[in-house]
Amino acid sequence: MKNSKVIKMRNLDVSEVKESSRRDFFKKSILYSAGALGAGAFLSPTIASANEKEIMQEAQWSTKLGDPINKNLYGLPSAYEHNNIRRTHDLLSSGDAYASISMCPIHESEGIITPNGLFFTRNHGGTAQVDPNKWRLMIHGKVKKPIVLTLDKLKKYPSETRIYFIECPANGSPEWRGPQFNSLQFMKGMMSSAQWTGVMLKTILKDIGLEKDAVWMLAEGSDNASNPRTIPVEKALDDVMIVWAQNGEALRPEQGYPVRLIVPGWEGNLNTKWLKRLEFSNKPWHSKEETSKYTMLQESGKAIRYFWVNEVNSVITSPCPEKPWSDLKKGDLVEIEGLAWSGRGTIKHVDISLDGGDNWVEADLKGLVLPKSWTRFSYIIKWKGKPLLLASRATDDMGYVQPTIDEETSKVGVESIYHRNAIVTWGITKKGECNNVQIRKHKKS
C-alpha cells in the first residue's frame, strides 16, 4: 500500500509520555462535570447549532412507531453498522473462497468477546453443513474403552464455559519483509476471542481410560479437508475442550457446527472444526498440514516441526489506519487502546512507546485479565499535533516479552510465514493520519 513504509529510527520528543497518564489525569480532573470540564478535556460544554437542534427535534425515528418485536426472530445488527463486517482479500486465499480466510474487524471490537457473526473464519475446503442428528465423534486407538458419541451423549458429560482467543499462526504473515497492508483488519484480523461451552477432554478420557503408552492424539474434522493434526496427550489432559456452544448459542457452521475442538493458546488450525475423530497413539502422524504446512524454516535451513504455542503479542487498535486521529485538536486528551494476548498464559503488563521504542511507559490493563484470552490495555496522552511512532509491547506471566522486528527476524529470517509476533508500530502524522510502518534499528543480512 502506498502509505506503508519502513522507516529508519529517529529521535522524537517524548515529553508526551511523561506529561500525562491515566492515573494523573483522573486524580487532577473533576470527572464528567459539565460545569468543570474545559478546553482539552474529554467532554466540553458546547452549544447546539441550529442544524443539531433540528436533527434532535425532527428525527424520523421519534415521530412514528418502530419495527414490531417479531420482525426479526433472530436479532440483526443495525443497518448503520454495515461497515463492521469480516473481509477477505485475494492475496490471502488460494484463488477461490473455499480454502481461504475472512478477517475479523478487530478495530471495531469492544471488550474481549468477538460476536459470532464477526469471528474470523479459516477454511481448507469450504464451510461444511453437518446434520447434528447424524454427527458422530469416535475416540479410539490407545484407549481402554473406545467410544462413539452422539451429540446428545456428548452433552451428558459435565460442561464448562471458558473464554479463549483463537489465532491463525499466519496472522500478520505478509509483514515479514516490510509493511504490506495499511489496515489493522488485514494485518491482524486472523484472530478472534469468544466464550466457549463444552466438556473438558480430560473428563472424557478419565471416563474411557488411556493406555500407558498413549503419547499423541490425532484430531480430525468431518469436512472436505479433514485437517488432521497431531497434539501431545499432555496438552489434551490439560485444558483442551470439546465444545458445542460459542457466546451462549450453538456454534455457527463457519465455526465448526455442531462440535469443534478448542486447544487454548495454540495455533488456530489445531482447533479442529466439525470434529469427527480423536485417535491416540505412541507416535505422531506427520500429516500434510504439519509437514508441508505449519512448519517454520530457521536461518540454518532446518525446520521447526512442532511449535504450537501462539507467542505473547499485542497491537494498538485505536488509533489505527481505520481509526485515525484526524479529528483531534491540539490539547485534546485521547486514549490509546489495544489488545494483548499470549498462548502461554496471562498478560502481566503492556508498555506503550510514542517514539518507536526508544522510551516506554506502562499502560493500564482494563476489564478482565484471563489466561489465554484477549486483554485490553489503555494509556491517555495529550495530543500536541506532532508526529508520533506508536507501539505496544506485551509481557506475559511466564516472562516472555514481545520482540522487536529485528530480534524476531534474526532468529528465523524474513521468509517465514507463521507465528509473527513482532512489535507493531503506527506512524502518526501531525494531521493525525495513521500508517503502518516498521522500525529497523539495524540491518540484518
Coordinates of C-alpha atoms in Angstrom, one line a residue:
M1 CA 0.0 0.0 0.0
K2 CA 1.3 3.5 -0.8
N3 CA 1.2 4.8 2.7
S4 CA 3.1 1.8 4.2
K5 CA 6.8 2.1 4.6
V6 CA 9.9 1.1 6.5
I7 CA 11.4 4.0 8.5
K8 CA 14.8 4.3 10.0
M9 CA 14.9 5.1 13.7
R10 CA 15.0 8.8 14.6
N11 CA 14.7 10.6 17.9
L12 CA 11.4 12.2 18.8
D13 CA 10.2 14.5 21.5
V14 CA 8.8 12.0 24.1
S15 CA 7.5 14.6 26.6
E16 CA 4.0 13.4 25.8
V17 CA 4.8 10.2 27.6
K18 CA 5.8 11.9 30.8
E19 CA 3.3 14.7 30.8
S20 CA 0.1 12.7 31.0
S21 CA -1.0 9.4 32.3
R22 CA -4.4 7.9 33.1
R23 CA -3.7 7.9 36.8
D24 CA -2.6 11.6 36.9
F25 CA -5.5 12.7 34.7
F26 CA -8.2 11.2 36.9
K27 CA -6.5 12.5 40.1
K28 CA -6.4 16.0 38.8
S29 CA -9.8 16.2 36.9
I30 CA -13.3 16.5 38.2
L31 CA -15.0 13.8 36.2
Y32 CA -17.8 14.5 33.8
S33 CA -18.9 17.7 35.4
A34 CA -20.3 19.9 32.6
G35 CA -19.5 23.0 34.6
A36 CA -16.0 21.9 35.4
L37 CA -14.7 20.5 32.2
G38 CA -12.9 23.0 30.0
A39 CA -10.9 23.0 26.8
G40 CA -8.8 19.9 26.2
A41 CA -11.0 17.6 28.3
F42 CA -12.9 14.6 27.0
L43 CA -16.3 16.3 27.5
S44 CA -16.5 20.0 26.9
P45 CA -19.6 22.2 27.2
T46 CA -21.0 23.1 23.8
I47 CA -23.9 25.0 22.4
A48 CA -26.1 23.0 20.0
S49 CA -26.2 24.5 16.5
A50 CA -29.4 25.2 14.7
N51 CA -28.8 22.1 12.5
E52 CA -28.3 19.9 15.6
K53 CA -31.5 21.2 17.2
E54 CA -33.4 20.4 14.0
I55 CA -32.0 16.9 13.9
M56 CA -32.9 16.3 17.5
Q57 CA -36.4 17.6 17.2
E58 CA -37.4 16.1 13.9
A59 CA -35.6 12.7 13.9
Q60 CA -37.9 10.4 11.9
W61 CA -37.5 7.6 14.5
S62 CA -39.1 9.7 17.1
T63 CA -42.2 10.5 15.1
K64 CA -43.5 7.1 14.3
L65 CA -43.7 3.5 15.6
G66 CA -40.6 1.4 15.3
D67 CA -40.5 -2.2 14.0
P68 CA -42.7 -4.8 15.7
I69 CA -40.8 -7.1 18.1
N70 CA -41.5 -10.1 15.8
K71 CA -39.9 -8.7 12.7
N72 CA -36.6 -10.4 13.2
L73 CA -36.9 -13.5 15.4
Y74 CA -33.1 -13.8 15.3
G75 CA -31.7 -10.4 16.1
L76 CA -29.7 -8.5 13.5
P77 CA -27.2 -5.6 13.7
S78 CA -28.3 -2.1 12.9
A79 CA -28.2 -1.3 9.2
Y80 CA -26.0 1.6 10.2
E81 CA -23.3 -0.9 11.3
H82 CA -22.8 -2.1 7.7
N83 CA -19.0 -1.5 7.8
N84 CA -18.5 -3.7 10.8
I85 CA -18.0 -7.0 8.8
R86 CA -15.5 -9.7 8.1
R87 CA -13.4 -9.0 5.0
T88 CA -11.5 -11.1 2.5
H89 CA -8.5 -10.4 0.2
D90 CA -7.3 -12.2 -2.9
L91 CA -3.8 -12.2 -1.6
L92 CA -4.9 -14.3 1.4
S93 CA -6.7 -17.1 -0.5
S94 CA -6.0 -20.0 -2.7
G95 CA -7.7 -18.4 -5.6
D96 CA -11.2 -19.2 -4.5
A97 CA -13.4 -18.8 -1.4
Y98 CA -13.1 -22.4 -0.2
A99 CA -9.5 -22.6 1.0
S100 CA -9.5 -19.1 2.3
I101 CA -9.8 -16.8 5.3
S102 CA -12.1 -13.9 6.3
M103 CA -10.6 -11.3 8.6
C104 CA -12.2 -10.1 11.8
P105 CA -12.7 -6.3 12.1
I106 CA -10.7 -6.1 15.4
H107 CA -10.6 -2.3 15.1
E108 CA -14.3 -2.3 15.7
S109 CA -14.2 -4.8 18.6
E110 CA -15.3 -3.8 22.0
G111 CA -14.1 -5.7 25.1
I112 CA -12.7 -9.2 24.7
I113 CA -15.6 -11.1 23.1
T114 CA -16.0 -11.3 19.3
P115 CA -19.6 -11.6 18.1
N116 CA -20.2 -14.9 16.4
G117 CA -21.1 -13.2 13.1
L118 CA -17.7 -11.4 13.1
F119 CA -15.4 -14.2 14.3
F120 CA -12.6 -14.8 11.8
T121 CA -13.0 -17.8 9.5
R122 CA -10.3 -20.1 8.1
N123 CA -11.4 -23.0 5.9
H124 CA -9.4 -25.6 4.0
G125 CA -12.3 -27.0 2.0
G126 CA -15.3 -24.7 2.4
T127 CA -17.9 -24.5 5.2
A128 CA -19.3 -27.9 6.0
Q129 CA -23.1 -28.1 6.7
V130 CA -23.3 -31.0 9.2
D131 CA -26.5 -32.6 10.3
P132 CA -26.3 -32.8 14.1
N133 CA -28.6 -35.8 14.2
K134 CA -26.1 -37.8 12.0
W135 CA -23.0 -36.4 13.5
R136 CA -20.7 -38.8 15.5
L137 CA -17.4 -38.5 17.4
M138 CA -15.2 -41.6 17.5
I139 CA -12.5 -41.7 20.2
H140 CA -10.3 -44.8 19.7
G141 CA -6.7 -46.1 19.4
K142 CA -4.7 -46.5 22.6
V143 CA -7.7 -46.1 24.9
K144 CA -9.2 -48.7 27.2
K145 CA -12.8 -48.2 26.1
P146 CA -13.2 -46.9 22.6
I147 CA -16.3 -44.9 22.2
V148 CA -18.6 -43.3 19.6
L149 CA -20.6 -40.3 20.8
T150 CA -23.7 -38.7 19.5
L151 CA -24.3 -35.0 20.3
D152 CA -26.8 -36.0 23.0
K153 CA -24.3 -38.4 24.6
L154 CA -21.6 -35.8 24.5
K155 CA -23.8 -33.2 26.2
K156 CA -24.4 -35.7 29.1
Y157 CA -20.8 -35.0 30.3
P158 CA -20.5 -32.1 32.8
S159 CA -20.0 -28.9 30.8
E160 CA -17.7 -25.9 31.4
T161 CA -17.6 -22.4 30.0
R162 CA -14.3 -20.5 29.4
I163 CA -13.1 -17.5 27.4
Y164 CA -10.2 -18.1 25.0
F165 CA -8.8 -16.4 21.9
I166 CA -8.1 -18.3 18.6
E167 CA -5.4 -17.0 16.4
C168 CA -4.3 -18.4 13.0
P169 CA -0.5 -18.9 13.1
A170 CA -0.3 -17.0 9.8
N171 CA -1.7 -13.8 11.5
G172 CA 0.5 -10.9 10.2
S173 CA 2.4 -13.2 7.8
P174 CA 2.6 -10.8 4.9
E175 CA 4.6 -8.3 7.0
W176 CA 7.9 -10.3 7.4
R177 CA 9.8 -8.3 4.8
G178 CA 8.0 -5.0 5.3
P179 CA 4.6 -3.3 5.7
Q180 CA 2.0 -4.7 3.2
F181 CA -1.4 -3.6 4.4
N182 CA -2.3 -0.2 5.7
S183 CA -5.2 -1.8 7.6
L184 CA -5.4 -3.3 11.0
Q185 CA -8.1 -5.7 9.9
F186 CA -5.9 -7.2 7.2
M187 CA -2.7 -7.1 9.3
K188 CA -4.1 -8.8 12.5
G189 CA -7.6 -9.9 11.7
M190 CA -6.8 -13.6 11.7
M191 CA -7.9 -13.9 15.3
S192 CA -10.9 -13.5 17.5
S193 CA -12.0 -14.3 21.1
A194 CA -15.1 -16.0 22.4
Q195 CA -16.8 -17.7 25.3
W196 CA -16.8 -21.5 24.7
T197 CA -19.1 -24.0 26.3
G198 CA -18.4 -27.8 26.2
V199 CA -16.7 -30.6 28.1
M200 CA -13.1 -30.8 29.1
L201 CA -11.4 -33.5 27.0
K202 CA -9.7 -34.9 30.1
T203 CA -13.2 -35.6 31.6
I204 CA -14.0 -38.0 28.8
L205 CA -10.5 -39.5 28.8
K206 CA -10.8 -40.2 32.5
D207 CA -14.1 -42.0 31.8
I208 CA -12.8 -44.2 29.0
G209 CA -9.2 -44.5 30.1
L210 CA -5.9 -44.1 28.3
E211 CA -3.2 -46.7 27.7
K212 CA 0.1 -46.0 29.4
D213 CA 1.9 -45.5 26.1
A214 CA -0.7 -43.1 24.6
V215 CA 1.6 -40.1 24.0
W216 CA 0.0 -38.5 20.9
M217 CA -3.5 -37.6 19.8
L218 CA -4.8 -37.1 16.2
A219 CA -7.7 -34.7 15.8
E220 CA -9.7 -34.9 12.5
G221 CA -12.6 -33.0 11.2
S222 CA -15.6 -34.3 9.1
D223 CA -15.3 -31.6 6.4
N224 CA -13.9 -32.0 2.9
A225 CA -10.3 -31.2 4.1
S226 CA -10.5 -33.1 7.4
N227 CA -7.4 -31.1 8.5
P228 CA -5.7 -33.9 10.6
R229 CA -3.4 -32.5 13.3
T230 CA -1.2 -34.2 15.9
I231 CA -1.5 -32.9 19.5
P232 CA 0.5 -34.2 22.5
V233 CA -1.5 -36.0 25.1
E234 CA 0.0 -33.8 27.8
K235 CA -2.0 -30.9 26.3
A236 CA -5.1 -33.0 25.8
L237 CA -5.1 -33.7 29.5
D238 CA -4.6 -30.1 30.4
D239 CA -7.1 -27.5 29.0
V240 CA -8.3 -28.9 25.7
M241 CA -12.1 -28.7 25.3
I242 CA -14.7 -30.3 23.0
V243 CA -17.3 -27.5 22.6
W244 CA -20.8 -27.2 21.1
A245 CA -21.6 -23.6 22.0
Q246 CA -20.0 -20.2 21.4
N247 CA -21.0 -17.0 23.1
G248 CA -24.2 -18.6 24.5
E249 CA -25.5 -20.2 21.4
A250 CA -24.8 -23.2 19.2
L251 CA -21.7 -23.0 17.1
R252 CA -22.2 -21.4 13.7
P253 CA -21.3 -23.6 10.7
E254 CA -18.3 -21.4 9.9
Q255 CA -17.0 -22.2 13.4
G256 CA -17.5 -26.0 13.2
Y257 CA -21.1 -26.7 14.0
P258 CA -22.1 -28.9 15.7
V259 CA -18.8 -29.7 17.6
R260 CA -15.3 -28.4 17.4
L261 CA -12.0 -28.7 19.4
I262 CA -10.6 -25.8 21.4
V263 CA -6.9 -26.0 22.1
P264 CA -6.3 -22.9 24.2
G265 CA -3.4 -20.7 23.3
W266 CA -2.1 -22.9 20.5
E267 CA -2.2 -22.2 16.8
G268 CA -5.6 -21.9 15.3
N269 CA -5.7 -24.8 12.9
L270 CA -5.3 -27.3 15.8
N271 CA -8.7 -26.2 17.0
T272 CA -10.4 -28.7 14.6
K273 CA -13.8 -27.8 13.3
W274 CA -16.6 -30.2 12.5
L275 CA -14.7 -32.7 14.8
K276 CA -15.3 -36.4 14.0
R277 CA -12.4 -38.4 15.3
L278 CA -9.8 -38.5 18.1
E279 CA -7.2 -41.2 17.8
F280 CA -4.5 -41.9 20.4
S281 CA -1.1 -43.5 19.6
N282 CA 2.5 -43.7 20.8
K283 CA 3.8 -42.0 17.6
P284 CA 2.9 -38.7 15.8
W285 CA 1.2 -38.9 12.5
H286 CA 3.2 -36.3 10.3
S287 CA 0.1 -35.2 8.4
K288 CA 0.2 -32.9 5.4
E289 CA -0.8 -29.9 7.5
E290 CA 2.1 -30.4 9.9
T291 CA 4.8 -31.3 7.4
S292 CA 4.3 -29.3 4.1
K293 CA 2.4 -26.6 6.1
Y294 CA 2.6 -25.1 9.5
T295 CA 6.3 -25.5 9.9
M296 CA 9.0 -22.8 10.0
L297 CA 12.4 -22.7 8.4
Q298 CA 15.2 -21.3 10.6
E299 CA 18.3 -19.5 9.2
S300 CA 20.2 -22.8 9.4
G301 CA 17.7 -24.3 6.9
K302 CA 16.3 -26.7 9.4
A303 CA 12.6 -26.6 10.0
I304 CA 10.8 -26.2 13.4
R305 CA 8.4 -29.1 13.1
Y306 CA 6.2 -28.6 16.1
F307 CA 5.8 -25.1 17.5
W308 CA 2.2 -25.0 18.6
V309 CA 2.1 -22.1 21.0
N310 CA 1.0 -18.6 19.9
E311 CA 3.6 -16.3 21.5
V312 CA 3.0 -13.2 23.5
N313 CA 1.6 -10.4 21.3
S314 CA -0.2 -7.0 21.3
V315 CA -1.4 -4.4 18.9
I316 CA -2.8 -0.9 19.3
T317 CA -6.4 -0.8 17.9
S318 CA -7.1 2.9 18.5
P319 CA -5.7 4.7 16.7
C320 CA -5.1 2.6 13.7
P321 CA -5.3 3.2 9.9
E322 CA -9.1 2.6 10.0
K323 CA -9.4 4.9 13.1
P324 CA -7.0 7.9 12.7
W325 CA -6.8 10.9 15.0
S326 CA -7.6 13.3 12.1
D327 CA -10.4 14.9 14.1
L328 CA -8.3 15.8 17.1
K329 CA -7.3 19.3 18.1
K330 CA -4.1 20.3 19.9
G331 CA -4.6 19.9 23.6
D332 CA -7.2 17.2 23.3
L333 CA -6.8 14.2 25.7
V334 CA -7.0 11.0 23.8
E335 CA -7.0 7.3 24.8
I336 CA -4.5 4.9 23.2
E337 CA -6.2 1.5 23.4
G338 CA -5.3 -2.0 22.3
L339 CA -5.3 -5.8 22.7
A340 CA -2.7 -8.1 24.2
W341 CA -2.7 -11.9 24.3
S342 CA -0.5 -14.9 25.0
G343 CA -0.9 -18.6 24.3
R344 CA 1.4 -19.3 27.2
G345 CA -0.6 -17.7 30.0
T346 CA -1.8 -14.4 31.3
I347 CA -0.8 -10.9 30.2
K348 CA 1.2 -9.3 33.0
H349 CA 1.7 -5.8 31.7
V350 CA 1.8 -3.8 28.4
D351 CA 4.2 -0.9 27.7
I352 CA 3.5 1.9 25.3
S353 CA 6.0 3.9 23.2
L354 CA 5.4 7.2 21.4
D355 CA 8.8 7.3 19.8
G356 CA 9.2 3.9 18.1
G357 CA 10.7 2.0 21.1
D358 CA 13.3 4.4 22.5
N359 CA 11.2 5.0 25.6
W360 CA 8.4 3.0 27.2
V361 CA 5.7 3.7 29.8
E362 CA 3.4 1.1 31.4
A363 CA -0.2 1.1 30.2
D364 CA -3.2 0.2 32.3
L365 CA -4.9 -3.2 31.9
K366 CA -8.7 -2.8 31.8
G367 CA -11.5 -5.2 32.3
L368 CA -11.0 -9.0 32.7
V369 CA -7.4 -10.3 32.6
L370 CA -7.7 -14.0 31.9
P371 CA -5.2 -16.7 30.8
K372 CA -5.0 -17.3 27.0
S373 CA -7.6 -14.6 26.4
W374 CA -7.5 -11.1 24.9
T375 CA -6.6 -8.4 27.4
R376 CA -7.4 -4.7 26.9
F377 CA -4.9 -2.0 27.7
S378 CA -5.2 1.8 27.8
Y379 CA -3.0 4.9 28.1
I380 CA -4.0 8.5 27.9
I381 CA -2.0 11.3 26.3
K382 CA -2.5 14.9 25.4
W383 CA -2.4 15.4 21.6
K384 CA 0.2 18.0 20.5
G385 CA -0.2 17.7 16.8
K386 CA 3.3 16.3 16.4
P387 CA 4.4 13.1 14.6
L388 CA 4.5 10.0 16.7
L389 CA 5.6 6.4 16.4
L390 CA 3.1 4.5 18.5
A391 CA 3.9 1.0 19.6
S392 CA 2.9 -1.6 22.2
R393 CA 5.0 -4.3 23.9
A394 CA 3.3 -7.1 25.9
T395 CA 4.8 -9.3 28.6
D396 CA 3.1 -12.4 30.0
D397 CA 3.3 -14.1 33.3
M398 CA 5.8 -16.7 32.0
G399 CA 8.3 -13.9 31.5
Y400 CA 8.1 -13.8 27.7
V401 CA 8.4 -10.3 26.2
Q402 CA 7.1 -9.3 22.7
P403 CA 10.2 -9.0 20.4
T404 CA 11.2 -6.2 18.0
I405 CA 11.2 -7.0 14.3
D406 CA 15.0 -7.2 14.3
E407 CA 15.0 -9.6 17.3
E408 CA 12.5 -11.9 15.6
T409 CA 14.0 -11.9 12.1
S410 CA 17.5 -12.5 13.5
K411 CA 16.2 -15.9 14.6
V412 CA 14.0 -17.0 11.7
G413 CA 14.8 -14.6 8.8
V414 CA 12.3 -12.9 6.6
E415 CA 11.0 -15.8 4.5
S416 CA 8.8 -17.2 7.3
I417 CA 5.0 -17.4 7.4
Y418 CA 3.9 -18.4 10.8
H419 CA 4.0 -17.1 14.4
R420 CA 4.9 -13.5 13.7
N421 CA 4.6 -11.6 17.0
A422 CA 7.0 -8.7 16.5
I423 CA 6.0 -5.2 17.8
V424 CA 3.6 -3.3 15.6
T425 CA 4.2 0.4 15.1
W426 CA 1.8 3.1 13.8
G427 CA 3.3 6.2 12.3
I428 CA 1.1 9.2 13.3
T429 CA 1.4 12.3 11.2
K430 CA 1.0 15.9 12.5
K431 CA -2.5 15.8 11.0
G432 CA -3.4 12.7 13.0
E433 CA -3.3 10.3 10.0
C434 CA -2.2 6.7 10.9
N435 CA 0.0 4.5 8.8
N436 CA 1.5 1.0 9.1
V437 CA 5.3 1.4 9.5
Q438 CA 8.2 -0.8 10.6
I439 CA 11.1 0.3 12.8
R440 CA 14.5 -1.1 11.8
K441 CA 17.3 -0.1 14.2
H442 CA 20.0 -2.1 12.3
K443 CA 20.4 -4.1 9.2
K444 CA 20.0 -7.8 9.0
S445 CA 21.7 -9.9 6.3

